[in-house]
PDB file of C-alpha atoms and ligand atoms in Angstrom:
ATOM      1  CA  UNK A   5     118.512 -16.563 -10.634  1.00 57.00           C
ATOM      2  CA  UNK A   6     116.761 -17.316  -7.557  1.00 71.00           C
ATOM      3  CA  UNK A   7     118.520 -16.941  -4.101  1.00 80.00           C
ATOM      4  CA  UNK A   8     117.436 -17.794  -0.710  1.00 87.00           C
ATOM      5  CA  UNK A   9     115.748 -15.630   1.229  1.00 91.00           C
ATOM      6  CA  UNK A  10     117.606 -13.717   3.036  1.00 93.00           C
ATOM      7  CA  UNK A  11     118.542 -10.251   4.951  1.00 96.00           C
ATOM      8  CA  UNK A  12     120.990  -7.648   4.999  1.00 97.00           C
ATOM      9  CA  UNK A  13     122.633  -6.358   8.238  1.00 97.00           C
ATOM     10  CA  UNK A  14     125.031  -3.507   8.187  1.00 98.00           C
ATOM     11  CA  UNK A  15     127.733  -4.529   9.170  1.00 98.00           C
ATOM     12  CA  UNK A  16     130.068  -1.405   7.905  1.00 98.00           C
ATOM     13  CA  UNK A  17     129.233   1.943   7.476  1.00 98.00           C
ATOM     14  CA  UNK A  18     129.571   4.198   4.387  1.00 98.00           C
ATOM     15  CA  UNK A  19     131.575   6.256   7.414  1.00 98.00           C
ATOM     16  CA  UNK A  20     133.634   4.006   7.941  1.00 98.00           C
ATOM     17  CA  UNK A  21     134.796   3.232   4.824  1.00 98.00           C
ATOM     18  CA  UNK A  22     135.447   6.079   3.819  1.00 98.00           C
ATOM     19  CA  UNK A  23     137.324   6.997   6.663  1.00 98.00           C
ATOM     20  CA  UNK A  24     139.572   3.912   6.450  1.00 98.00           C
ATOM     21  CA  UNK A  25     140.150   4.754   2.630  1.00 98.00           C
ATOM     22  CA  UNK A  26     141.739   8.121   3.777  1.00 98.00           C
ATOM     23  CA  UNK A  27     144.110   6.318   6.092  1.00 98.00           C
ATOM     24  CA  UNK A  28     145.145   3.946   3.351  1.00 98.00           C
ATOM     25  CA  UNK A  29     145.425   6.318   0.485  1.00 98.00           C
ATOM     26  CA  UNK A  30     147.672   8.145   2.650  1.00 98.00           C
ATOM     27  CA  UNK A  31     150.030   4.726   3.209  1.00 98.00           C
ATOM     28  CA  UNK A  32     150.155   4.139  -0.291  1.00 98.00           C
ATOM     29  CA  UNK A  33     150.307   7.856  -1.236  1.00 98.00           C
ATOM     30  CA  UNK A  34     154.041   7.839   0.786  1.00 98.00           C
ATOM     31  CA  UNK A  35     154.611   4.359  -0.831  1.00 98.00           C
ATOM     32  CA  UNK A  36     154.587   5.310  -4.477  1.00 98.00           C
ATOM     33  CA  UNK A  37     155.597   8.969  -3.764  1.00 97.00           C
ATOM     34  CA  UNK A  38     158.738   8.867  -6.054  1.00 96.00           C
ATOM     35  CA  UNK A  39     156.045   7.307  -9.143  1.00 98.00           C
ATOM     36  CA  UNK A  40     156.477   8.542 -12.424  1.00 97.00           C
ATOM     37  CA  UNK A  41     153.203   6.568 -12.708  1.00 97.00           C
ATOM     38  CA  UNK A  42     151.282   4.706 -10.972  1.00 98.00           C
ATOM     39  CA  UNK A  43     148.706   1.897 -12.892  1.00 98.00           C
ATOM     40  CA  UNK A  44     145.788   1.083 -10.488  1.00 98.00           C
ATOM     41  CA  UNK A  45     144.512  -2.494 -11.393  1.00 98.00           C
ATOM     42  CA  UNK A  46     140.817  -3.272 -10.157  1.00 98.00           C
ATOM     43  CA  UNK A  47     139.450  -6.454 -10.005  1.00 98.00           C
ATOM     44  CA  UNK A  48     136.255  -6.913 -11.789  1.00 97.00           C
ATOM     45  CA  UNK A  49     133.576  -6.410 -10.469  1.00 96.00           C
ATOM     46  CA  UNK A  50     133.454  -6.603  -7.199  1.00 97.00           C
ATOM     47  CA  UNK A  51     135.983  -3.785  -6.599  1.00 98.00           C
ATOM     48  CA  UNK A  52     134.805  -1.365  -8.861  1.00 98.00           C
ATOM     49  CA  UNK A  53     133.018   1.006  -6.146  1.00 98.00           C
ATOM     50  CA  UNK A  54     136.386   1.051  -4.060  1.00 98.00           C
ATOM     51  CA  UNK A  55     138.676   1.666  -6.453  1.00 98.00           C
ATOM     52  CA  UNK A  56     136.495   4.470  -7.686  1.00 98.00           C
ATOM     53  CA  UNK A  57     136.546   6.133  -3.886  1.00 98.00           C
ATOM     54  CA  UNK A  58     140.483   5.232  -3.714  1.00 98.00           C
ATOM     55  CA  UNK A  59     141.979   6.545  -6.904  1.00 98.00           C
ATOM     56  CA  UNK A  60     139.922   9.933  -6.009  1.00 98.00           C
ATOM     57  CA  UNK A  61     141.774  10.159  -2.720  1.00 98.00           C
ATOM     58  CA  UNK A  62     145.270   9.679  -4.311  1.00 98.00           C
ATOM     59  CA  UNK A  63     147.251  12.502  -5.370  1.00 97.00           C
ATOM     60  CA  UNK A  64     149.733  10.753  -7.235  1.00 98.00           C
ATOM     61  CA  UNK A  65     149.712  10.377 -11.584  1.00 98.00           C
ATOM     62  CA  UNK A  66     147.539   7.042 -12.119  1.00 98.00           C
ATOM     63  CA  UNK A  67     145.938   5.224 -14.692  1.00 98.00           C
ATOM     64  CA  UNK A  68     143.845   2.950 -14.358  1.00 98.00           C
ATOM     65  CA  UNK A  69     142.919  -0.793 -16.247  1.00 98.00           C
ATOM     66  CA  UNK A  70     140.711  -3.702 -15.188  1.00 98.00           C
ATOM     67  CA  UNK A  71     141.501  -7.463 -14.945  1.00 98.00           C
ATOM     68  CA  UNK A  72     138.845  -9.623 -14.542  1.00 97.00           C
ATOM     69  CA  UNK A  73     138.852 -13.307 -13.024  1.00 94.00           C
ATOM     70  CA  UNK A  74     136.597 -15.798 -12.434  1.00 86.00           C
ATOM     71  CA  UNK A  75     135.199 -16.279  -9.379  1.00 62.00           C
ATOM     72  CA  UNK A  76     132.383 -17.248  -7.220  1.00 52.00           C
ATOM     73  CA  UNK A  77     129.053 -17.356 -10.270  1.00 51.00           C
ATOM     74  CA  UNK A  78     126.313 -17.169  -8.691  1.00 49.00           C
ATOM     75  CA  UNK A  79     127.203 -19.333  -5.368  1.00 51.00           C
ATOM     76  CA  UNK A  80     128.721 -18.261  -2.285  1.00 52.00           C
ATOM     77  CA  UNK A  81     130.788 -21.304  -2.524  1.00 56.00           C
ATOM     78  CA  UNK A  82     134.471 -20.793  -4.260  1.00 53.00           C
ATOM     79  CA  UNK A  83     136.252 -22.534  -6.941  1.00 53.00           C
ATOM     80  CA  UNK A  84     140.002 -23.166  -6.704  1.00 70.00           C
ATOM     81  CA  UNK A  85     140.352 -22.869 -10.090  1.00 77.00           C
ATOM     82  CA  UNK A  86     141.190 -19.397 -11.180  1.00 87.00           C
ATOM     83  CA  UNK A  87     140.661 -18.199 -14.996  1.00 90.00           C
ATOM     84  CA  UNK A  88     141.717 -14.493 -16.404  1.00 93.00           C
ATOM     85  CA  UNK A  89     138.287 -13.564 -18.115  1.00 95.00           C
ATOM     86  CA  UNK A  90     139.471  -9.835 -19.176  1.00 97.00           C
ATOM     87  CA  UNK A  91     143.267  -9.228 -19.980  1.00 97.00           C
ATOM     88  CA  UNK A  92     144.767  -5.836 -19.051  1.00 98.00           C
ATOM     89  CA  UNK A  93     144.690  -2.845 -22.019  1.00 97.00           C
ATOM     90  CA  UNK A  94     147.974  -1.940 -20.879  1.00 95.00           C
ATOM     91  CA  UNK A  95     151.874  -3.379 -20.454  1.00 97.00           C
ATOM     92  CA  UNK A  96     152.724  -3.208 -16.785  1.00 98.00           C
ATOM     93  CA  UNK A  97     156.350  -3.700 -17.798  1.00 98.00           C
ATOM     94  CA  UNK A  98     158.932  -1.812 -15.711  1.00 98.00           C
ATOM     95  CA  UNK A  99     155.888   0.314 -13.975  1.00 98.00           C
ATOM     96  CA  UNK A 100     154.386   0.904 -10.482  1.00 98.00           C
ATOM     97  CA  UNK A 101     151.351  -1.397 -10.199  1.00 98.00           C
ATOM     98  CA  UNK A 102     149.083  -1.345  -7.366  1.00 98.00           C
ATOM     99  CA  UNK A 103     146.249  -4.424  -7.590  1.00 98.00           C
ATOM    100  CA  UNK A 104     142.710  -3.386  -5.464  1.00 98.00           C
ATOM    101  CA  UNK A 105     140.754  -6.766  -5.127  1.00 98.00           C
ATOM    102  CA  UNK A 106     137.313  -6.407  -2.914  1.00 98.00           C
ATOM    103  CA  UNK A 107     137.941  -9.400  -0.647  1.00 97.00           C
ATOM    104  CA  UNK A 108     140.535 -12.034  -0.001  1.00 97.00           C
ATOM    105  CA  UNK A 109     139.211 -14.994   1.055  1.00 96.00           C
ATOM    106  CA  UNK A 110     140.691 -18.397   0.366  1.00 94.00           C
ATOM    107  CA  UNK A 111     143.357 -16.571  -1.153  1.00 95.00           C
ATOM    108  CA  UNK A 112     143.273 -17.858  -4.629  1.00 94.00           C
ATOM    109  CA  UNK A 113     142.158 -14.881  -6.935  1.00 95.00           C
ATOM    110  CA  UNK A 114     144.810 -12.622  -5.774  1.00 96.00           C
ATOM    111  CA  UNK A 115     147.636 -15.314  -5.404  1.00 96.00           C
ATOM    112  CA  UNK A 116     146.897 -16.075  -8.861  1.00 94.00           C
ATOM    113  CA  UNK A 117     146.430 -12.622 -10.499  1.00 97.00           C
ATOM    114  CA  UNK A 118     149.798 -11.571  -8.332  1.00 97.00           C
ATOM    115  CA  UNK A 119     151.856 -14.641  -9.857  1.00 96.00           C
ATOM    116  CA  UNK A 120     150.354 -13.175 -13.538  1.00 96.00           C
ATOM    117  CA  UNK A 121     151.032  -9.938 -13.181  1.00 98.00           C
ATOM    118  CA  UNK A 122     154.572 -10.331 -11.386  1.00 98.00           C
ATOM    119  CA  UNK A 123     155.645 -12.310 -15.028  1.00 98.00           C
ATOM    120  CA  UNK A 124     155.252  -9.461 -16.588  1.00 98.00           C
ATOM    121  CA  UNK A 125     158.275  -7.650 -14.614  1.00 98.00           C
ATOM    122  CA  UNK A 126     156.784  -4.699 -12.971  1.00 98.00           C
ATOM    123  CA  UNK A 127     158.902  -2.650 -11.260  1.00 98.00           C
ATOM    124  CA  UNK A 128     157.040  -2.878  -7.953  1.00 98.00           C
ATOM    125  CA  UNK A 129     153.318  -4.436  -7.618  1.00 98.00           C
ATOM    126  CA  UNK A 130     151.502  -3.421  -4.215  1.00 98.00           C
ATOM    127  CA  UNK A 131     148.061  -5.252  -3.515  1.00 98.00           C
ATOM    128  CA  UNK A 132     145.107  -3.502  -1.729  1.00 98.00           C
ATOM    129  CA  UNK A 133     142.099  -5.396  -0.592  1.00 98.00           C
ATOM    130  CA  UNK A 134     138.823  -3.406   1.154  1.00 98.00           C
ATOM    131  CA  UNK A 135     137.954  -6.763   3.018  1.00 98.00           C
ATOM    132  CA  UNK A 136     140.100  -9.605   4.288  1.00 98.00           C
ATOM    133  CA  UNK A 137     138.653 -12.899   5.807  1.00 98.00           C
ATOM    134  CA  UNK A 138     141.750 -14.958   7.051  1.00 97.00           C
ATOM    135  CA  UNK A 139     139.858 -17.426   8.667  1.00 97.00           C
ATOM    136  CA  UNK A 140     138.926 -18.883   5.330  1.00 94.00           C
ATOM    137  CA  UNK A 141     142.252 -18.423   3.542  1.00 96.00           C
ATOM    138  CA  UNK A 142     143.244 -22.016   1.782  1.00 94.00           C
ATOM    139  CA  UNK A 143     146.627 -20.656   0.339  1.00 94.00           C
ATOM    140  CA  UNK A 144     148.871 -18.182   2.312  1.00 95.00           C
ATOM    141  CA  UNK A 145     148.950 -14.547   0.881  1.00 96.00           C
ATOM    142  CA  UNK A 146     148.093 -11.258   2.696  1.00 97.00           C
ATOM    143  CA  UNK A 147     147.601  -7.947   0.768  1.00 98.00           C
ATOM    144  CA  UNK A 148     149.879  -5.088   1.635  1.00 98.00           C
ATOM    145  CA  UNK A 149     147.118  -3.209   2.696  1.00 98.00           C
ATOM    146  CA  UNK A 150     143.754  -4.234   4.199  1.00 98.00           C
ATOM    147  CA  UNK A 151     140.652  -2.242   4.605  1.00 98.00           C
ATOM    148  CA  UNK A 152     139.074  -4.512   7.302  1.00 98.00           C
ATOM    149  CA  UNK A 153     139.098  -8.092   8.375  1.00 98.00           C
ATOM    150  CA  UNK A 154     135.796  -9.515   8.691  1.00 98.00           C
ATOM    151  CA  UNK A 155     135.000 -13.070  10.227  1.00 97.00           C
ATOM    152  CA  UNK A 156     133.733 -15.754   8.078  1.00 97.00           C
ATOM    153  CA  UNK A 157     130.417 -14.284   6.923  1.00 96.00           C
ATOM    154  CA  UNK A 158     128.794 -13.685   3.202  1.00 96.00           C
ATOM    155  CA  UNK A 159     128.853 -10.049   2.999  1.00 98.00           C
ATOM    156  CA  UNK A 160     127.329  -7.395  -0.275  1.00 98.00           C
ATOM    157  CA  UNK A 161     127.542  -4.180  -1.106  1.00 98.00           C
ATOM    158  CA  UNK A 162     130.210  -1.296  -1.700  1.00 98.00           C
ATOM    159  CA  UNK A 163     130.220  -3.024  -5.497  1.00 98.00           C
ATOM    160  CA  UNK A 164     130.716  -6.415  -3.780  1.00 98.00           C
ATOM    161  CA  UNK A 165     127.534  -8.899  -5.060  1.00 96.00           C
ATOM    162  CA  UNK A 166     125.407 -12.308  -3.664  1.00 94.00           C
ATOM    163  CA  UNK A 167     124.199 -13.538  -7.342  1.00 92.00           C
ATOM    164  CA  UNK A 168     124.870 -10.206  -9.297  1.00 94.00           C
ATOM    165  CA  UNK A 169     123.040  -7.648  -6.657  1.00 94.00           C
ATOM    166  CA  UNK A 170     122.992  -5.370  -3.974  1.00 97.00           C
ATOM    167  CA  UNK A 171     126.662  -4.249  -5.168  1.00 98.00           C
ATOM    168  CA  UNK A 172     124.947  -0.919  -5.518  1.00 98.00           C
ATOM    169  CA  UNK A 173     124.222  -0.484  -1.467  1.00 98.00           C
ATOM    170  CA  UNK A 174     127.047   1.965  -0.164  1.00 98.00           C
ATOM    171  CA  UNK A 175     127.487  -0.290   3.177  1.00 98.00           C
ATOM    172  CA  UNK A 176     129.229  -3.469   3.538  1.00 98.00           C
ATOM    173  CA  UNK A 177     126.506  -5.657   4.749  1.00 98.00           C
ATOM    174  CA  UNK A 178     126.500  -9.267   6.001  1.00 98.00           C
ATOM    175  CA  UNK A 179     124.141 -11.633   4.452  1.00 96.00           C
ATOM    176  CA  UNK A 180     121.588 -13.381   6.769  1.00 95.00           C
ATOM    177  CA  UNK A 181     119.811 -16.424   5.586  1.00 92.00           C
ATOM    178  CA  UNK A 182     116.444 -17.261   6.804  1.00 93.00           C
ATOM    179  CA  UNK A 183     114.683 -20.254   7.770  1.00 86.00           C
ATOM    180  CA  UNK A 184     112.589 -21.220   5.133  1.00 74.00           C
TER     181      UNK A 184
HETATM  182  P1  IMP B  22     139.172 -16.079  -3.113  1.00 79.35           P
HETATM  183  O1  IMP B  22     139.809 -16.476  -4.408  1.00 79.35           O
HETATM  184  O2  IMP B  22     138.519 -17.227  -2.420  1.00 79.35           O
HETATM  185  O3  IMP B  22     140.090 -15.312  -2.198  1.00 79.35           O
HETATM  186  O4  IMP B  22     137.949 -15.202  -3.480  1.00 79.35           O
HETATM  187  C1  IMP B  22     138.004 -13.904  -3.758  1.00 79.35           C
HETATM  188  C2  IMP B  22     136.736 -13.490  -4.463  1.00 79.35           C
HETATM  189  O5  IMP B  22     135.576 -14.185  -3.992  1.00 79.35           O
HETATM  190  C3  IMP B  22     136.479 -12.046  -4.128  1.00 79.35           C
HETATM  191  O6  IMP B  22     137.101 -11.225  -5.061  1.00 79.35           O
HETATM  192  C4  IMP B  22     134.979 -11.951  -4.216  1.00 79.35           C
HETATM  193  O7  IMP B  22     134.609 -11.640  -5.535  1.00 79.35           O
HETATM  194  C5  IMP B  22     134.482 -13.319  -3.866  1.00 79.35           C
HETATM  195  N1  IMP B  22     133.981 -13.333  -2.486  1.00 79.35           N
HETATM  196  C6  IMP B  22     134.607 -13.801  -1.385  1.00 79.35           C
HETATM  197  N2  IMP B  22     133.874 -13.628  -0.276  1.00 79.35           N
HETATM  198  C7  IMP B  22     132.752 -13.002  -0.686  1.00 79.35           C
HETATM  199  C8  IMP B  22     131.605 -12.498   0.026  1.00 79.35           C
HETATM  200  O8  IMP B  22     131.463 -12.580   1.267  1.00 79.35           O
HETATM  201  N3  IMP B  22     130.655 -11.881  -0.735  1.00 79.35           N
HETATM  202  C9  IMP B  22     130.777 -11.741  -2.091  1.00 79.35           C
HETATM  203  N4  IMP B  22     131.822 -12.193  -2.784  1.00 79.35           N
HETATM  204  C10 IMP B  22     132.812 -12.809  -2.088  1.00 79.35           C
HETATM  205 MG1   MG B  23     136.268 -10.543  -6.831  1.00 79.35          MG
END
């Protein structure tokens, strides 16, 4: 599909990131220290890149399953309406669950996978998010843990997409239309 042409600015570094996913590994490491087990949930797709870098700084027992919602298609505008695409492989019943979404933004994908997920009685269920964008939010929810807040811009990279690419750049950059 065609999109608009456009630039990339970094906006975060690879650095960066990864030094913020040390902090945060190390909060949720004291979290969940008591686990038995601890079932990491990505998000598909967008957060496949962080939860990659996260679950290797966390020296805790894990497993790990993907849920996947809808979201944006190909636009950068988002739908309200929220649909579970790809189920879990595994019962989260009576476990430690710990959801990693890419970015919160209006709020609906994780206020929706968070009311799924709590149905099925886990014992605890933590949500991480790399980005955060409050100034968009539509419904109120906040992860537990938040890489970065970023103002209202379109941002790629670090796994996160604009119409299926650049997920595959290692910084988070913001998207820059241009006058056509
Ligand atoms: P929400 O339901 O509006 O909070 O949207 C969350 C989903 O929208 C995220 O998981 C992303 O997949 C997508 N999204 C939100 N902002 C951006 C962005 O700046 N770039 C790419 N995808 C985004
Ligand atoms: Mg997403």
């Amino acid at each position: 599909m065609p999109t608009r042409p456009h630039v990339i600015d970094e906006m975060i570094s690879a650095k960066a990131i990864a030094a913020r996913i040390e902090d945060l590994s190390r909060e949720i490491q004291q979290e969940f220290k008591d686990t038995d087990k601890l079932i990491v949930v990505g998000l598909l797709r967008g957060s496949f890149v962080f939860i990659a870098d996260l679950v290797r700084e966390l020296a805790l027992p894990i497993e790990v399953d993907f849920l996947e919602a809808s979201s944006y298609g190909d636009s950068t505008v988002s739908s309200r309406e929220v649909r579970i695409l790809k189920d879990l492989r595994g019962a989260i019943e009576g476990r430690d669950v710990l959801v990693v979404e890419d970015i919160v933004d209006t709020g609906h994908t994780l206020t929706h996978v968070r009311h799924l997920l709590e149905s099925r009685q886990p014992r605890r269920l933590k949500t991480i998010a790399l980005l955060d964008k409050p100034s968009r939010r539509e419904v109120e929810i906040k992860a537990d843990w938040i890489g970065f807040e970023i103002p209202d811009e379109f941002v790629v990279g670090y796994g996160i997409d604009f119409a299926q690419r650049n997920r595959n750049l290692p910084f988070i950059g913001k998207v820059r239309f241009l006058e056509t």
